[in-house]
Amino acid sequence: MLEINNFNKSYGKIIALRDFSCKLGEGVYGLLGPNGSGKSTLMNILTDNIGRDSGTILLDGQLIEKSDKQFRTLIGYMPQYCEMIPEFSCIDFLNYMAVLKGVDNKTISPQIDYLLKKFELNDVKYRKISSFSGGMKQRLMLIQAFLGEPKIVLLDEPTAGLDPKQRVFVKNFISEQSLGKTIVIATHIISDIEHIAHGVICLKKGETVFCGAPSGMAEIAQGMVWSYCGNSDELNALKEIFRIIAISGDGEKTHFRILAPSKPPESAIEQKPTIEDAYMLLYGDAQ
Ligand SMILES: Nc1ncnc2c1ncn2[C@@H]1O[C@H](COP(=O)(O)OP(=O)(O)OP(=O)(O)O)[C@@H](O)[C@H]1O
Ligand SMILES: [Mg+2]
């Protein structure tokens, strides 16, 4: 169990994290929030890339001191912006990362082979990283995060730039890997964590606006989600009064998904809320 208590971090006058606390057990956790909400700051503090102003970390009840090397060996990290050595081949890069992580080269070889095949990079393993597409680099960074079977895996926007097939693959892979690990995914894409997250943490301007189970997050919007079938020319009038969160049409009629504290038009039907609805409720007004 990883316990984070009262993290605070400011960059000058900008408060990036305010009194952040949470408990993370085994499983997948979604760290949600719009641009600038503090997701990467949290991950950078946990990986000791940046210092925190205050706060403590406990692993299984033991206090982790700043720059604790032992703790860092337990962490796998995929940063949001990948800095790789372009002259390295894919396989050299992974061997290099294994050395940096202190994992024995021989022990790691079968794991690298397995992951390269799994992420469909085996055929290009001798190619220089400079020749890789954005999605290939992204997959390579994901592989290195899982090298050496880390107990805590922090993934900062892991599916950015991936095509839909790879996005689904990565999501399934993360879910498979979560047994015996704590995996935190920072994202703004709800579908990345839907159905695989055990917990969700929502940040807004450095503050936690929700922390709990996905079902609990959806419940925030209980009694506030409505479907209404009308004409497309009603859109502007509805938009004036209510928050429209989705619009779809079947040629004749237009279907509106509306977020409103009380029943919007008389014929509107209440809907079971999703975490996407809750996200719109938490973040729909201002970023
Ligand atoms: N090195 C820095 N110097 C000054 N301010 C910073 C620095 N890094 C982050 N910030 C500020 O801290 C806040 C949180 O930024 P952070 O990168 O953690 O957000 P994020 O949730 O990861 O955003 P995104 O979704 O865009 O990646 C923002 O207001 C940002 O401008
Ligand atoms: Mg970020």
Coordinates of C-alpha atoms and ligand atoms in Angstrom, one line a residue:
M1 CA 0.0 0.0 0.0
L2 CA 1.4 3.4 -1.1
E3 CA 0.2 6.2 1.1
I4 CA 0.7 9.8 0.0
N5 CA 0.1 12.5 2.7
N6 CA -0.3 16.2 2.2
F7 CA 1.8 16.8 -0.9
N8 CA 2.2 20.5 -1.6
K9 CA 4.1 21.8 -4.6
S10 CA 4.4 25.4 -6.0
Y11 CA 6.3 26.8 -8.9
G12 CA 6.8 30.3 -7.7
K13 CA 3.2 31.7 -7.4
I14 CA 1.7 28.8 -9.2
I15 CA 0.3 26.2 -6.9
A16 CA 0.6 22.9 -8.8
L17 CA -0.5 20.6 -6.0
R18 CA -2.4 21.5 -2.9
D19 CA -2.6 19.2 0.1
F20 CA -2.7 16.1 -2.0
S21 CA -3.3 12.8 -0.1
C22 CA -4.4 9.4 -1.3
K23 CA -3.9 5.7 -0.6
L24 CA -3.1 3.4 -3.5
G25 CA -3.3 -0.4 -3.2
E26 CA -2.9 -3.1 -5.8
G27 CA -4.7 -2.3 -9.1
V28 CA -5.1 0.4 -11.7
Y29 CA -5.8 4.0 -10.7
G30 CA -6.9 6.8 -13.1
L31 CA -5.4 10.2 -12.5
L32 CA -7.8 12.5 -14.3
G33 CA -7.7 16.2 -14.9
P34 CA -7.5 18.9 -17.6
N35 CA -4.3 20.5 -18.7
G36 CA -2.4 22.1 -15.9
S37 CA -4.3 20.3 -13.1
G38 CA -1.1 18.8 -11.5
K39 CA -1.0 15.2 -12.9
S40 CA 2.6 15.3 -14.2
T41 CA 3.7 17.2 -11.1
L42 CA 2.5 14.4 -8.9
M43 CA 4.2 11.8 -11.0
N44 CA 7.4 13.8 -11.1
I45 CA 7.4 14.1 -7.3
L46 CA 6.8 10.4 -6.9
T47 CA 9.7 9.6 -9.2
D48 CA 11.9 12.2 -7.5
N49 CA 12.4 14.2 -10.7
I50 CA 11.3 17.3 -8.8
G51 CA 11.2 18.0 -5.1
R52 CA 8.0 18.6 -3.1
D53 CA 7.5 21.5 -0.7
S54 CA 6.0 19.3 1.9
G55 CA 4.3 15.9 2.4
T56 CA 5.2 12.3 3.1
I57 CA 5.1 8.9 1.4
L58 CA 4.7 5.6 3.1
L59 CA 5.1 2.3 1.5
D60 CA 3.5 -0.6 3.5
G61 CA 3.6 1.7 6.5
Q62 CA 7.2 2.6 6.2
L63 CA 8.2 6.2 5.7
I64 CA 10.1 6.8 2.4
E65 CA 12.7 9.4 2.8
K66 CA 13.4 11.8 -0.1
S67 CA 15.7 10.3 -2.8
D68 CA 15.3 6.8 -1.3
K69 CA 17.1 4.6 -3.9
Q70 CA 15.4 1.4 -2.8
F71 CA 12.0 3.0 -3.4
R72 CA 13.0 4.2 -6.8
T73 CA 14.0 0.7 -7.9
L74 CA 10.4 -0.3 -7.2
I75 CA 9.1 2.3 -9.7
G76 CA 8.5 2.1 -13.4
Y77 CA 7.8 5.4 -15.1
M78 CA 6.7 6.6 -18.5
P79 CA 7.1 10.4 -18.6
Q80 CA 4.6 12.5 -20.6
Y81 CA 7.4 13.8 -22.8
C82 CA 9.8 11.1 -23.9
E83 CA 13.5 11.9 -24.1
M84 CA 15.2 9.0 -25.8
I85 CA 18.6 8.8 -27.4
P86 CA 17.7 8.8 -31.1
E87 CA 21.0 7.2 -32.2
F88 CA 20.3 4.1 -30.1
S89 CA 18.6 1.2 -31.6
C90 CA 15.3 0.0 -30.0
I91 CA 17.0 -3.0 -28.4
D92 CA 20.1 -1.0 -27.2
F93 CA 17.8 1.5 -25.6
L94 CA 15.9 -1.2 -23.6
N95 CA 19.2 -2.8 -22.5
Y96 CA 20.5 0.6 -21.5
M97 CA 17.3 1.3 -19.5
A98 CA 17.6 -2.1 -17.8
V99 CA 21.2 -1.2 -16.7
L100 CA 20.0 2.1 -15.4
K101 CA 17.3 0.3 -13.4
G102 CA 19.9 -2.0 -12.0
V103 CA 18.3 -5.1 -13.6
D104 CA 20.7 -7.8 -14.8
N105 CA 21.0 -7.9 -18.5
K106 CA 20.7 -11.6 -18.8
T107 CA 17.7 -11.8 -16.5
I108 CA 16.0 -9.1 -18.5
S109 CA 16.6 -10.5 -22.0
P110 CA 13.6 -12.9 -22.0
Q111 CA 11.4 -10.1 -20.6
I112 CA 12.6 -7.6 -23.3
D113 CA 11.9 -10.3 -26.0
Y114 CA 8.5 -10.9 -24.6
L115 CA 7.5 -7.3 -24.5
L116 CA 8.9 -6.4 -27.9
K117 CA 6.7 -9.2 -29.4
K118 CA 3.7 -8.1 -27.4
F119 CA 4.1 -4.5 -28.4
E120 CA 4.7 -5.5 -32.1
L121 CA 8.2 -3.9 -32.1
N122 CA 10.2 -7.1 -32.5
D123 CA 10.7 -6.7 -36.2
V124 CA 12.1 -3.3 -35.8
K125 CA 14.3 -3.9 -32.7
Y126 CA 17.5 -3.2 -34.5
R127 CA 16.3 0.1 -36.1
K128 CA 17.4 3.4 -34.7
I129 CA 14.9 5.2 -32.5
S130 CA 15.3 8.3 -34.8
S131 CA 13.5 6.3 -37.5
F132 CA 10.5 5.4 -35.3
S133 CA 7.1 7.0 -35.6
G134 CA 5.5 8.7 -32.6
G135 CA 3.3 5.7 -31.8
M136 CA 6.4 3.4 -32.0
K137 CA 8.3 5.6 -29.6
Q138 CA 5.3 5.7 -27.3
R139 CA 5.2 1.9 -27.2
L140 CA 8.9 1.7 -26.5
M141 CA 8.5 4.0 -23.6
L142 CA 5.7 1.8 -22.3
I143 CA 7.9 -1.3 -22.5
Q144 CA 10.8 0.4 -20.6
A145 CA 8.3 1.4 -17.8
F146 CA 7.5 -2.3 -17.2
L147 CA 11.1 -3.6 -17.3
G148 CA 12.2 -5.4 -14.2
E149 CA 8.7 -6.0 -12.9
P150 CA 8.3 -2.8 -10.9
K151 CA 5.7 -2.8 -8.1
I152 CA 4.6 0.7 -8.8
V153 CA 4.1 1.8 -12.4
L154 CA 3.4 5.5 -13.2
L155 CA 2.3 6.2 -16.8
D156 CA 1.8 9.8 -17.8
E157 CA -0.6 9.9 -20.8
P158 CA 0.4 6.4 -22.0
T159 CA -1.9 6.3 -25.0
A160 CA -1.2 9.8 -26.4
G161 CA -0.6 9.4 -30.1
L162 CA -1.5 5.7 -30.4
D163 CA -4.0 4.5 -33.0
P164 CA -7.3 3.0 -31.8
K165 CA -6.1 -0.6 -32.1
Q166 CA -2.9 0.1 -30.1
R167 CA -4.9 2.1 -27.6
V168 CA -7.1 -0.9 -26.8
F169 CA -4.1 -3.2 -26.7
V170 CA -2.3 -0.9 -24.2
K171 CA -5.4 -0.7 -22.0
N172 CA -5.7 -4.5 -22.0
F173 CA -2.0 -4.9 -21.3
I174 CA -2.1 -2.5 -18.4
S175 CA -5.1 -4.4 -16.9
E176 CA -3.3 -7.7 -17.3
Q177 CA -0.2 -6.4 -15.6
S178 CA -2.0 -4.9 -12.6
L179 CA -2.0 -8.1 -10.6
G180 CA 0.5 -7.5 -7.7
K181 CA 1.2 -3.9 -8.9
T182 CA 0.0 -0.4 -8.4
I183 CA -0.4 1.2 -11.8
V184 CA -1.3 4.9 -12.0
I185 CA -2.4 6.3 -15.4
A186 CA -2.5 10.1 -15.8
T187 CA -4.9 10.9 -18.7
H188 CA -7.6 13.2 -19.9
I189 CA -9.1 10.3 -21.9
I190 CA -11.8 8.6 -19.8
S191 CA -12.0 5.6 -22.0
D192 CA -8.3 4.8 -21.2
I193 CA -9.3 3.9 -17.7
E194 CA -13.0 2.9 -18.0
H195 CA -13.6 -0.6 -16.9
I196 CA -10.0 -1.2 -15.8
A197 CA -9.6 1.3 -13.0
H198 CA -10.1 0.3 -9.4
G199 CA -9.8 3.9 -8.3
V200 CA -10.1 7.4 -9.8
I201 CA -8.4 10.6 -8.6
C202 CA -9.6 13.8 -10.2
L203 CA -7.4 16.9 -9.9
K204 CA -8.5 20.5 -10.7
K205 CA -6.0 23.3 -10.4
G206 CA -3.9 21.2 -8.0
E207 CA -6.7 20.2 -5.7
T208 CA -8.4 16.8 -5.4
V209 CA -12.1 17.1 -6.4
F210 CA -12.8 13.4 -6.3
C211 CA -11.0 10.3 -5.0
G212 CA -12.7 7.0 -4.9
A213 CA -14.1 4.1 -6.9
P214 CA -15.3 4.7 -10.5
S215 CA -18.9 3.8 -9.5
G216 CA -18.7 6.5 -6.8
M217 CA -17.5 9.0 -9.3
A218 CA -20.4 8.2 -11.6
E219 CA -22.8 8.7 -8.7
I220 CA -21.8 12.4 -8.4
A221 CA -24.0 12.9 -11.4
Q222 CA -26.9 10.8 -10.1
G223 CA -30.2 12.5 -10.9
M224 CA -28.6 15.0 -13.2
V225 CA -28.3 13.1 -16.5
W226 CA -31.2 13.2 -19.0
S227 CA -31.8 12.1 -22.5
Y228 CA -34.1 14.2 -24.7
C229 CA -35.2 13.5 -28.2
G230 CA -36.0 16.7 -30.1
N231 CA -35.3 18.6 -33.3
S232 CA -31.8 19.9 -34.2
D233 CA -33.2 23.5 -34.3
E234 CA -33.9 23.2 -30.5
L235 CA -30.2 23.0 -29.8
N236 CA -29.5 26.7 -29.4
A237 CA -32.5 27.1 -27.1
L238 CA -31.5 24.1 -24.9
K239 CA -27.9 25.3 -24.8
E240 CA -29.0 28.6 -23.3
I241 CA -30.4 26.9 -20.3
F242 CA -28.8 23.5 -19.9
R243 CA -25.4 21.8 -20.4
I244 CA -25.5 19.6 -23.4
I245 CA -22.9 16.8 -23.0
A246 CA -23.7 14.8 -26.2
I247 CA -25.7 15.1 -29.4
S248 CA -26.5 12.4 -31.8
G249 CA -28.9 12.2 -34.7
D250 CA -30.7 9.5 -36.7
G251 CA -31.7 11.7 -39.6
E252 CA -35.1 12.5 -38.4
K253 CA -34.6 13.2 -34.7
T254 CA -31.8 14.6 -32.6
H255 CA -30.9 13.0 -29.3
F256 CA -29.5 15.2 -26.6
R257 CA -27.7 14.1 -23.4
I258 CA -28.3 16.8 -20.9
L259 CA -26.7 17.6 -17.5
A260 CA -29.2 19.4 -15.3
P261 CA -30.0 19.4 -11.6
S262 CA -33.7 19.1 -12.3
K263 CA -35.8 17.7 -15.2
P264 CA -35.1 19.7 -18.4
P265 CA -37.9 19.4 -21.0
E266 CA -41.0 17.5 -19.7
S267 CA -40.4 14.5 -22.0
A268 CA -36.7 14.1 -21.0
I269 CA -35.8 10.7 -19.4
E270 CA -33.4 10.3 -16.6
Q271 CA -30.3 8.3 -17.4
K272 CA -27.8 6.2 -15.4
P273 CA -24.7 8.4 -15.1
T274 CA -21.3 7.4 -16.3
I275 CA -17.9 8.6 -15.1
E276 CA -17.8 10.7 -18.3
D277 CA -20.9 12.5 -17.1
A278 CA -19.3 13.0 -13.7
Y279 CA -16.2 14.3 -15.5
M280 CA -18.3 16.9 -17.3
L281 CA -20.0 17.9 -14.1
L282 CA -16.6 18.3 -12.3
Y283 CA -14.8 20.1 -15.1
G284 CA -17.5 21.4 -17.5
D285 CA -17.6 24.9 -16.1
A286 CA -14.0 26.0 -15.9
Q287 CA -10.6 24.3 -16.4
Ligands
LIG1 N1 8.6 23.7 -14.4 C1 7.5 24.5 -14.2 N2 7.6 25.8 -13.9 C2 6.6 26.5 -13.6 N3 5.3 26.1 -13.6 C3 5.1 24.8 -13.9 C4 6.2 23.9 -14.2 N4 5.7 22.6 -14.4 C5 4.4 22.7 -14.3 N5 4.0 24.0 -13.9 C6 2.7 24.5 -13.6 O1 2.1 23.6 -12.7 C7 0.7 23.3 -13.0 C8 0.5 21.9 -13.1 O2 1.2 21.4 -14.2 P1 1.3 19.9 -14.6 O3 2.3 19.7 -15.7 O4 1.5 19.1 -13.4 O5 -0.2 19.6 -15.1 P2 -0.8 18.3 -15.9 O6 -2.1 18.0 -15.2 O7 0.2 17.3 -16.1 O8 -1.2 19.0 -17.3 P3 -1.2 18.3 -18.8 O9 -2.5 17.6 -18.9 O10 -1.2 19.5 -19.7 O11 0.0 17.4 -19.0 C9 0.4 24.1 -14.2 O12 -0.2 25.4 -13.8 C10 1.7 24.4 -14.9 O13 1.7 25.6 -15.6
MG2 MG 1.0 16.4 -17.7

